[in-house]
CSV table of C-alpha atoms in Angstrom, one decimal:
chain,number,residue,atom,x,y,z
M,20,UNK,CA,28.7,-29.5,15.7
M,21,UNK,CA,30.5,-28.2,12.8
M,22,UNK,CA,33.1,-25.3,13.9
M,23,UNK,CA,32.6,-21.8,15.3
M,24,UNK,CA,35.0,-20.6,12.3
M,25,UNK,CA,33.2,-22.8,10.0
M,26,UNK,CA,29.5,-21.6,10.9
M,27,UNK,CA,30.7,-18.2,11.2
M,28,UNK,CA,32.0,-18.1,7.5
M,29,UNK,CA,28.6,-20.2,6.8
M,30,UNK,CA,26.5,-16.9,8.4
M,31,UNK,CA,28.4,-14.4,6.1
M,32,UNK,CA,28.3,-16.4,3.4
M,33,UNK,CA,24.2,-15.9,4.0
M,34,UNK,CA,24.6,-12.5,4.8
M,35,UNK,CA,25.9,-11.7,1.4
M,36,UNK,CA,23.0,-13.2,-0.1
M,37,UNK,CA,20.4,-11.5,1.9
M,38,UNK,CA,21.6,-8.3,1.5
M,39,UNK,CA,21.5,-8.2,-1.9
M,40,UNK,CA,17.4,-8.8,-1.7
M,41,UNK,CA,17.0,-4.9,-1.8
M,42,UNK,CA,14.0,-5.4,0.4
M,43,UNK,CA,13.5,-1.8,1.5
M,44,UNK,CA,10.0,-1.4,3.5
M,45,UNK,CA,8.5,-0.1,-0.3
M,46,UNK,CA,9.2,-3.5,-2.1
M,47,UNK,CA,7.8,-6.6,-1.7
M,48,UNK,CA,9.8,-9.0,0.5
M,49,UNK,CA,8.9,-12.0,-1.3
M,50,UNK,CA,11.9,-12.6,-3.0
M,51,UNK,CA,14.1,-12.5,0.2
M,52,UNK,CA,11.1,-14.6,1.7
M,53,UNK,CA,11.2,-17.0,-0.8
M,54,UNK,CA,15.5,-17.6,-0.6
M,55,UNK,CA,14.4,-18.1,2.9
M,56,UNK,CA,12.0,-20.4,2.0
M,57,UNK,CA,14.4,-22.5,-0.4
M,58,UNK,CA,17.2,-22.3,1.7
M,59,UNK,CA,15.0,-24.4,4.8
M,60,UNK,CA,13.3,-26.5,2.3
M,61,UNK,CA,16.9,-28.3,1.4
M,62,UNK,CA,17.0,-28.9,4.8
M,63,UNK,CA,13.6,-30.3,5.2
M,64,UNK,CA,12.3,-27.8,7.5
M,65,UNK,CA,8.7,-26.8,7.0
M,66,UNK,CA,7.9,-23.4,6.1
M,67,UNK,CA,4.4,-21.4,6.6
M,68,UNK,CA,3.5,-18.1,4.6
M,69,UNK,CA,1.7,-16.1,6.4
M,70,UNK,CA,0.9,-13.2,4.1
M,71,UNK,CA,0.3,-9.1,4.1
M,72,UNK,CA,-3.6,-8.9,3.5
M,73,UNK,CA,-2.8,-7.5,-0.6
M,74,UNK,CA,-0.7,-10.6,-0.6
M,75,UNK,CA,2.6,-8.3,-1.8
M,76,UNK,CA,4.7,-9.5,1.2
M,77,UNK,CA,4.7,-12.3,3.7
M,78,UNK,CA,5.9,-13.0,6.9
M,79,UNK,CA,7.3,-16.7,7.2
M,80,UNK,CA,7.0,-19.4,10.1
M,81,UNK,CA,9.1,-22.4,10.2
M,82,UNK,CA,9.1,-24.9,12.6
M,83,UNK,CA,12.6,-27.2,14.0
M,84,UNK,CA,11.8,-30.4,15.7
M,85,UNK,CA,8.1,-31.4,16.9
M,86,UNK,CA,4.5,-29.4,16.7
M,87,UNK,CA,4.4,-29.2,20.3
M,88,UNK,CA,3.8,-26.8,23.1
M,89,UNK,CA,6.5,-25.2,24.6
M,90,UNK,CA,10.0,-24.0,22.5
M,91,UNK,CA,11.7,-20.8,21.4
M,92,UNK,CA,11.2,-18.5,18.7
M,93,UNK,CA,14.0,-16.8,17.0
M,94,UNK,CA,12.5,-13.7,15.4
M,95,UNK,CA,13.4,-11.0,12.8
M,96,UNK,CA,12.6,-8.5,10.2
M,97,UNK,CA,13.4,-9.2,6.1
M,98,UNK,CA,12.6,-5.3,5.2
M,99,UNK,CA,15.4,-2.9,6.0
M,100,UNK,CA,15.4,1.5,5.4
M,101,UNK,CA,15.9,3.0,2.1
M,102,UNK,CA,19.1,4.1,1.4
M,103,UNK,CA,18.1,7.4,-0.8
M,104,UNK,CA,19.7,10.5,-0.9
M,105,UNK,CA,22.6,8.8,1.9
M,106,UNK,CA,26.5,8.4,1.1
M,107,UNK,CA,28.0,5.1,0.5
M,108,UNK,CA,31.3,4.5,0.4
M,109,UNK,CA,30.1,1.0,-1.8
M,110,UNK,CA,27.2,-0.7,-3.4
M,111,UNK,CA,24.3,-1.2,0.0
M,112,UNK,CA,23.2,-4.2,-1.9
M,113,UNK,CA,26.4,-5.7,-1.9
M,114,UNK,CA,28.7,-7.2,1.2
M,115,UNK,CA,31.7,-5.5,1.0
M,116,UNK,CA,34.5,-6.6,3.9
M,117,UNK,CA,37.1,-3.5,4.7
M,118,UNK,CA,38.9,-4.5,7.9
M,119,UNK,CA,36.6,-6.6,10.4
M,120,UNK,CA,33.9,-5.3,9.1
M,121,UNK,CA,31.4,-5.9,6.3
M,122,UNK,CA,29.3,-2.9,4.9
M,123,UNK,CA,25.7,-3.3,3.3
M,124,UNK,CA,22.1,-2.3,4.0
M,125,UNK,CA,20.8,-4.4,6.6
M,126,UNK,CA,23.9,-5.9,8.1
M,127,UNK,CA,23.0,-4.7,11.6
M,128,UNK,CA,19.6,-4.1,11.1
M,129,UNK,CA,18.7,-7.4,10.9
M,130,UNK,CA,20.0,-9.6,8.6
M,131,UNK,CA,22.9,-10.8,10.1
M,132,UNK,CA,20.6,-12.4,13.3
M,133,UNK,CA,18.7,-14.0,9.9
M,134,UNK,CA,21.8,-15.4,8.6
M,135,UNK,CA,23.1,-17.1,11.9
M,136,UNK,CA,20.1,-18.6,12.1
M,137,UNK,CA,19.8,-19.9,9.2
M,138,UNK,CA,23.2,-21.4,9.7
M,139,UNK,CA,22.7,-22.6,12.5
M,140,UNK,CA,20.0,-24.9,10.9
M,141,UNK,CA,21.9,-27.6,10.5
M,142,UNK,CA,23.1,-27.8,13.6
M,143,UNK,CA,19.7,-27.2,15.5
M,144,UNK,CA,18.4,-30.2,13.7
M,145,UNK,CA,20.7,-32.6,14.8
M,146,UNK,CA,19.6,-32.0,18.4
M,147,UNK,CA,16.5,-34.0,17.6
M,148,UNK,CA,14.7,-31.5,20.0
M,149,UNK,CA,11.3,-32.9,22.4
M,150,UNK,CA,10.3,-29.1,22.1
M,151,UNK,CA,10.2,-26.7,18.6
M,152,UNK,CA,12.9,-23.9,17.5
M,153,UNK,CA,10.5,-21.7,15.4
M,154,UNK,CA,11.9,-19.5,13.1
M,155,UNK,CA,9.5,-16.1,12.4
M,156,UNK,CA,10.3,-13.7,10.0
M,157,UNK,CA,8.7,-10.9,9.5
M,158,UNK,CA,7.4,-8.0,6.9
M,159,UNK,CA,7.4,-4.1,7.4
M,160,UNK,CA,8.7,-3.9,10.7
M,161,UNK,CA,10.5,-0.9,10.0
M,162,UNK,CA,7.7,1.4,8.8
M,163,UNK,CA,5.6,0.6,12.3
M,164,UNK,CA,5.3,-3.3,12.9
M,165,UNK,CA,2.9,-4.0,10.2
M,166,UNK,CA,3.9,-7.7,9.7
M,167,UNK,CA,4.3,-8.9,13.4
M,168,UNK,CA,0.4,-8.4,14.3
M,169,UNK,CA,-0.8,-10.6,11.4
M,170,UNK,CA,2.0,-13.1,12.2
M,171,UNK,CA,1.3,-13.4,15.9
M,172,UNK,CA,-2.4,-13.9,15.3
M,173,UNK,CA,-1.4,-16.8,13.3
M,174,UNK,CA,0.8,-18.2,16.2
M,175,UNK,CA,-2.0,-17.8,18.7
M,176,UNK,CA,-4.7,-19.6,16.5
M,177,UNK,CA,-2.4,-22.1,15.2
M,178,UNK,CA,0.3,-23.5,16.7
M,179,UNK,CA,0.8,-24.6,20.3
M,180,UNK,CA,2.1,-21.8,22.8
M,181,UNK,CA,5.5,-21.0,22.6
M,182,UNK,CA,7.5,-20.5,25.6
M,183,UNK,CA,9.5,-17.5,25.0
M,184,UNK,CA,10.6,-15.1,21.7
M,185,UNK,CA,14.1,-13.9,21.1
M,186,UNK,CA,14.1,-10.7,19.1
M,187,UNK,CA,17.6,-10.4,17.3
M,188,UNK,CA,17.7,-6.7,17.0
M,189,UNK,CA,21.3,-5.0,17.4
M,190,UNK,CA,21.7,-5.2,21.1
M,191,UNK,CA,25.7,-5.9,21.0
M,192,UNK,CA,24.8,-9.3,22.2
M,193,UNK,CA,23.2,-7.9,25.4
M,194,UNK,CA,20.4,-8.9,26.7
M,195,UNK,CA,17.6,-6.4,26.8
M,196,UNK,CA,14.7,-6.8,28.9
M,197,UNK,CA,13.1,-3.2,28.0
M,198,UNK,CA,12.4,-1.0,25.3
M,199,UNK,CA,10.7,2.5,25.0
M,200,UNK,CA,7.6,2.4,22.5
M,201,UNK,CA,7.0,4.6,19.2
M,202,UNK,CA,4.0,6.0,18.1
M,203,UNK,CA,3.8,8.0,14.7
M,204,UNK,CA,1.1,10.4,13.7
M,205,UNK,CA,1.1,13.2,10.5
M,206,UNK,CA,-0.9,16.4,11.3
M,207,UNK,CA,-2.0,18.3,8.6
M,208,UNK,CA,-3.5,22.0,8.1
M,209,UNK,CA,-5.7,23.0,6.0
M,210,UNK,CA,-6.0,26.7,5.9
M,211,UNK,CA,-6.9,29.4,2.9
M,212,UNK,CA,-4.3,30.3,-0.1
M,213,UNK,CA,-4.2,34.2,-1.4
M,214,UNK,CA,-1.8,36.4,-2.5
M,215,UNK,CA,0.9,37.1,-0.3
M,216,UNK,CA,0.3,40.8,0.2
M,217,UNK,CA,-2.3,40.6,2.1
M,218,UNK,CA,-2.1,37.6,5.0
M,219,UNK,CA,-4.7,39.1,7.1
M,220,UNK,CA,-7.5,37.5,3.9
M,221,UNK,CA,-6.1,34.2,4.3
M,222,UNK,CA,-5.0,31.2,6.8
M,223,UNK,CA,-1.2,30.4,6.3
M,224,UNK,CA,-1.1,26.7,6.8
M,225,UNK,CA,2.8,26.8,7.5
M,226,UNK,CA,2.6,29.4,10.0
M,227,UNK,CA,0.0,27.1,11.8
M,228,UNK,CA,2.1,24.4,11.1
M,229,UNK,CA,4.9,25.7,13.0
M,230,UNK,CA,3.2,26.5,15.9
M,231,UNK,CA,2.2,23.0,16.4
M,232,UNK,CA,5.7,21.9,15.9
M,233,UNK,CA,6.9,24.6,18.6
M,234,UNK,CA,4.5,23.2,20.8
M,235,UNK,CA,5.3,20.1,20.2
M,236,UNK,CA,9.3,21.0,20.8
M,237,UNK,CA,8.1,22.6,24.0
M,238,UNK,CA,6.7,19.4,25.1
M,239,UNK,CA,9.5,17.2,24.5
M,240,UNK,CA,11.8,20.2,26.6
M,241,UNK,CA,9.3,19.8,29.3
M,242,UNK,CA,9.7,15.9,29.0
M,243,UNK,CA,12.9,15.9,29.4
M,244,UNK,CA,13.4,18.3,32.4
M,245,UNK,CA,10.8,17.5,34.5
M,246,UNK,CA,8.9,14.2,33.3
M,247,UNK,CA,9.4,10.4,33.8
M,248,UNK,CA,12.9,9.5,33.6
M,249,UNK,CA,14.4,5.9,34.1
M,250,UNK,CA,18.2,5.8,34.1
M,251,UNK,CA,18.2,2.4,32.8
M,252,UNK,CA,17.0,4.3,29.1
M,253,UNK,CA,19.2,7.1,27.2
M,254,UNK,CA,18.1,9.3,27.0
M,255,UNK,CA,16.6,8.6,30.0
M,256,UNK,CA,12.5,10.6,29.6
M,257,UNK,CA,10.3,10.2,26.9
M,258,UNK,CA,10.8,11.9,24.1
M,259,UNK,CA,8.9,14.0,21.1
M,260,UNK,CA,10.1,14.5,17.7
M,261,UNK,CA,9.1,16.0,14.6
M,262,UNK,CA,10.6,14.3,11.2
M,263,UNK,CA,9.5,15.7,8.1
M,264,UNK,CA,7.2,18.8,7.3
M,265,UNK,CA,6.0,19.7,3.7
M,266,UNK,CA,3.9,23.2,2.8
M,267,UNK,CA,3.2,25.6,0.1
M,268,UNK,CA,3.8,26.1,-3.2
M,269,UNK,CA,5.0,29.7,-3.9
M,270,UNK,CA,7.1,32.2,-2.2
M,271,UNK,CA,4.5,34.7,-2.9
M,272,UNK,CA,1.4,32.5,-2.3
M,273,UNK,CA,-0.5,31.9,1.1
M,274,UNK,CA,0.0,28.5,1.4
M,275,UNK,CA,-2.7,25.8,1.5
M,276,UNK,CA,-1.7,23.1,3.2
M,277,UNK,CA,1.1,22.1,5.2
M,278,UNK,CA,1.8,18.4,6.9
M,279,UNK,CA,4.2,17.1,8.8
M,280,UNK,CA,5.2,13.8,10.7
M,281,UNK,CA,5.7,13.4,14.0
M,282,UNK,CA,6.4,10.8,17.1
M,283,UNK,CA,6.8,10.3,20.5
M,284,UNK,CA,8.9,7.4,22.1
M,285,UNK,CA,7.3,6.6,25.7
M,286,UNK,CA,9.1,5.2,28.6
M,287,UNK,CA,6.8,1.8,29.8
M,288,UNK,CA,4.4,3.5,31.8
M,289,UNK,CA,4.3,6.6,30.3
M,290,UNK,CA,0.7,8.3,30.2
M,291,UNK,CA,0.6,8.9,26.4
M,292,UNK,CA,-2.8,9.1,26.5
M,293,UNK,CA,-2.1,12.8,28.3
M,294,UNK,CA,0.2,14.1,25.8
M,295,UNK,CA,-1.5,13.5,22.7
M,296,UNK,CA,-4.6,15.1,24.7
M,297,UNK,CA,-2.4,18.3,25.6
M,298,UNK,CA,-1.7,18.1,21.9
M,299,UNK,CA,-5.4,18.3,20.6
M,300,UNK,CA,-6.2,20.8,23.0
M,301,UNK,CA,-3.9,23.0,21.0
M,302,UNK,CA,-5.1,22.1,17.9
M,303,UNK,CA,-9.1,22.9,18.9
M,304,UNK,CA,-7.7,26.4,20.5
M,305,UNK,CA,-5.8,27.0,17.2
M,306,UNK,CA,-8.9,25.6,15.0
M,307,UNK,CA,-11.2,27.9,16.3
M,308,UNK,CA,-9.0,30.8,15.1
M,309,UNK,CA,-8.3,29.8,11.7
M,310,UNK,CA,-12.2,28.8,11.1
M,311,UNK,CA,-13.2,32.5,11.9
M,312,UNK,CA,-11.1,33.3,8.5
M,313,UNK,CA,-12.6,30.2,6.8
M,314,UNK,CA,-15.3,27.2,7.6
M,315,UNK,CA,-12.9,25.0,5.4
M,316,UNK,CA,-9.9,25.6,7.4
M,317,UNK,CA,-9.3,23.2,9.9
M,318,UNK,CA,-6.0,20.5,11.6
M,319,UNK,CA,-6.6,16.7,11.3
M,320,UNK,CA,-4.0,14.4,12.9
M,321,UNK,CA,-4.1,10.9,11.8
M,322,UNK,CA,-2.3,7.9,13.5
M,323,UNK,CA,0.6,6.5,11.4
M,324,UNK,CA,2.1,3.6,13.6
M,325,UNK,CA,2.2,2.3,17.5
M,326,UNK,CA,4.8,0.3,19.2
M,327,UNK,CA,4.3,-0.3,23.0
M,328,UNK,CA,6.9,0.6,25.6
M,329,UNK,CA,7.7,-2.7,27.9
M,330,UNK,CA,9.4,-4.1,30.6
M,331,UNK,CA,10.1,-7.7,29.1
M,332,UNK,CA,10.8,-10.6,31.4
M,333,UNK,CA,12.9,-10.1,34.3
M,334,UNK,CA,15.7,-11.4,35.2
M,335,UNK,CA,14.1,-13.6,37.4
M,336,UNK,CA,12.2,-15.4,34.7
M,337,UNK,CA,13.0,-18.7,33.6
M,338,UNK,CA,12.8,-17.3,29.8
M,339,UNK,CA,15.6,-14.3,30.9
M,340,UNK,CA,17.5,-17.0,32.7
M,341,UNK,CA,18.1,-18.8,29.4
M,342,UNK,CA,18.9,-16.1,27.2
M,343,UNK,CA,21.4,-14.9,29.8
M,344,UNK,CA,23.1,-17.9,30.1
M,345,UNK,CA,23.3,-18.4,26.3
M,346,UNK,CA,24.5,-14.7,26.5
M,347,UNK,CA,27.0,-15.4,29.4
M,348,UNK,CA,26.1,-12.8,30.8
M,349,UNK,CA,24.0,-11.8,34.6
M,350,UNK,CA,23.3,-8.6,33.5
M,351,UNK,CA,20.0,-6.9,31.7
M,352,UNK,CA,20.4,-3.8,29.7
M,353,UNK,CA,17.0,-1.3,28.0
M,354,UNK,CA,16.8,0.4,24.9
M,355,UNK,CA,15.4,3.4,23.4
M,356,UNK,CA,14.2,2.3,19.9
M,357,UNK,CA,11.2,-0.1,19.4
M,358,UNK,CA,11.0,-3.3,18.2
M,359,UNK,CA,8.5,-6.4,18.0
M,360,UNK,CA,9.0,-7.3,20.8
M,361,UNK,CA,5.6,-5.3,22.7
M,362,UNK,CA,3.9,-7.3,19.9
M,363,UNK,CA,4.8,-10.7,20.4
M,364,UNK,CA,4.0,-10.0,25.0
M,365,UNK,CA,0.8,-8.6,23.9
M,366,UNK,CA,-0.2,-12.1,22.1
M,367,UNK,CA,1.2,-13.8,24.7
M,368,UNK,CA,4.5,-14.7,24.2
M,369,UNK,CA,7.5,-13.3,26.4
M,370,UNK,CA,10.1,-11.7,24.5
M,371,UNK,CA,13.4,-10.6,24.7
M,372,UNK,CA,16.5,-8.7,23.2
M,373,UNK,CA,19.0,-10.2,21.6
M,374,UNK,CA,21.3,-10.1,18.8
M,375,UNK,CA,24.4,-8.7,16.8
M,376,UNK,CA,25.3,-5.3,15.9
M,377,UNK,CA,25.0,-1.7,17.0
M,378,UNK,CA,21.9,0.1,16.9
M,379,UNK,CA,24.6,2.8,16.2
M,380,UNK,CA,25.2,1.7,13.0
M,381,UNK,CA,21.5,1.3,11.8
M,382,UNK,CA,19.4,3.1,9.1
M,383,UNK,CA,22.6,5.2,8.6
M,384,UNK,CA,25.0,4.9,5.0
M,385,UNK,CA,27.5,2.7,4.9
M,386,UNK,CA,26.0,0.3,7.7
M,387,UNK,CA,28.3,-1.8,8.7
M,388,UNK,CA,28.4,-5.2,11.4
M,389,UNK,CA,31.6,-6.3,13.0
M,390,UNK,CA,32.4,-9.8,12.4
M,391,UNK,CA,32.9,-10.5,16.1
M,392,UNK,CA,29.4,-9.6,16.6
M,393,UNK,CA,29.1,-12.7,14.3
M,394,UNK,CA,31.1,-14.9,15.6
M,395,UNK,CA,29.6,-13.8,19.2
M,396,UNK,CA,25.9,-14.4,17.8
M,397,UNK,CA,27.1,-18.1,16.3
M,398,UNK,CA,29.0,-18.8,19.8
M,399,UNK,CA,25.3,-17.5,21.7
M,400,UNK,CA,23.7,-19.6,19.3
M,401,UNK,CA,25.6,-22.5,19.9
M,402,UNK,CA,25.2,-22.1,23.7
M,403,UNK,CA,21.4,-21.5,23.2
M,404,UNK,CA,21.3,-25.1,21.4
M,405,UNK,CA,22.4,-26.3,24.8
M,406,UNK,CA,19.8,-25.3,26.5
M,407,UNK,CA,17.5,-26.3,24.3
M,408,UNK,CA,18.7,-29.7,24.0
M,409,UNK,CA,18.1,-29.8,27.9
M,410,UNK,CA,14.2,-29.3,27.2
M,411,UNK,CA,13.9,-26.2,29.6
């Protein structure tokens, strides 16, 4: 096996190509997709597209060693967040190196998992493995999983079960065996403009609009004082949290229409189905009001994105067991962001947590990954191809 200095350099070598793909969730990913692509052909690998349904973007599948049941999949996302209106320090498209540590969109979030696998290549294929190493990369996982579904239906209908998944989100290397779920929703009113002077002829939309978003505050207070905690999560309850909120058009006019986005991030086990119910019930109590001023006013809340809270293998299973002992590590960690991961047990196939970076560092300017987490990913990697080679 060629050195851990060696494969290391190899990784950010990668990891300056693919973060110059400005893949942001609003682009296509095919160009990073197709680098991908090339890059595994040379190596003989074969690749499967498995595409967005407008055929813009494409998830890809590739396969190490035989067609057979059983195996790992190492799993990531190509798209990364937008970088608009934040404050680098250098180019996010471009690897910059300042100490230990290289700058660029994406760097923790994910592509540096991407580029140690792809390094790792090579290596993997030398094993001459009785069971697959699948590679999965996905599309649009950063604007609610939109890729992952599509992909896993593929896997299911396609290709012989896989054993286990490892997710390499930013997990510091630790293995994480839970995460909290996201789901996304934008609630807009629709209430009656006029002129300012006199509010009592009209239904102010923002003013609505705010209330929800109080009650929605009051909710996540409540949440976090007297709901469902689990210390093994920080924070520690579920949470509720409103992102963006758009309304009016004049100082002086009643205004129309006013959305705004929203979430809440469940502990596994959570009863969601109870909050968003609490939720409408506000909105029909609020509804009626507004439609005694006008039939045409009204709220409408429309699902934007759902990622399921999960416990993941425990440490007791045989899939934990591995990663762990690739990780070096007898200890299991959860997380509070979501990730694929619900996606991939829902179809089927256990996943689990790990990979390099901070989560810390993510979606924020001037991203940055140390490169011990590197060399710690290659080194995990390395140990991984150990048990592989075992046929576990």
């Amino acid at each position: 096996m060629g050195s851990a200095d060696t494969l290391a350099k190899q990784s950010i070598d990668l990891l300056e190509k693919l973060v110059a793909f400005d893949s942001v969730s609003r682009n296509s990913n095919l160009p990073i997709i197709a680098f991908i692509e090339g890059y595994l052909g040379k190596y003989k690998v074969p690749c499967k597209r498995v595409p967005s349904p407008d055929g813009k973007k494409s998830n890809l599948l590739a396969r190490i060693g035989p067609e057979v049941a059983g195996g790992i999949i190492l799993s990531g996302h190509s798209d990364v967040v937008p970088v608009d209106g934040q404050e680098w320090g250098s180019d996010p498209f471009t690897l910059t190196k300042r100490g230990n540590k290289l700058y660029g969109r994406g760097t923790s979030d994910m592509k540096s998992f991407i580029a140690v696998c792809l390094a790792m290549t090579p290596e993997f294929l030398k094993l001459k493995l009785k069971k697959p190493l699948w590679l999965a990369f996905s599309y649009d996982e950063e604007v609610g999983c939109l890729g992952a579904p599509h992909l896993l239906k593929y896997i299911v209908k396609n290709i012989p079960k896989p054993t286990f998944a490892i997710i390499g989100e930013p997990t510091l290397m630790q293995v994480v065996t839970a995460h909290k779920g996201v789901m996304s929703f934008e609630t807009t009113v629709y209430g009656l403009e006029g002129h300012s002077s006199q509010p009592q002829l009209g239904v102010n939309a923002v003013h609505v609009a705010c209330d929800l978003v109080h009650f929605l505050s009051t909710m996540a207070s409540e949440l976090s004082k007297s709901g469902m905690h689990d210390k093994r999560f920080k924070p520690r309850y579920s949470t509720v949290h409103v992102g963006t909120i758009q309304g009016g058009s004049a100082r002086n006019i009643i205004p129309r229409q006013c959305s705004f986005q929203w979430e809440i991030r469940p502990l596994p086990g959570e009863n969601v189905g109870a909050l968003i119910k609490r939720f409408d019930k506000h909105c029909q109590s609020l509804r009626k009001k507004i439609k005694i001023v006008s039939a045409k006013a009204d709220i409408v809340t429309r699902p934007m994105s759902r990622m399921t809270g999960v416990t993941l293998p425990t440490t007791a299973h045989a899939a934990c067991q591995t990663v762990m002992r690739a990780a070096q590590t007898n200890q299991d960690h959860a997380v509070s962001f979501g990730t694929e991961a619900g996606i991939f047990n829902e179809h089927g196939v256990p996943a689990i947590l790990c990979g390099p970076g901070s989560i810390e560092q993510a979606h924020k300017p001037n991203e940055f990954i140390e490169i011990t987490q590197i060399k710690k990913c290659v080194a995990f990697m390395s140990r991984l191809m150990n048990e592989v080679s075992d046929n576990r």
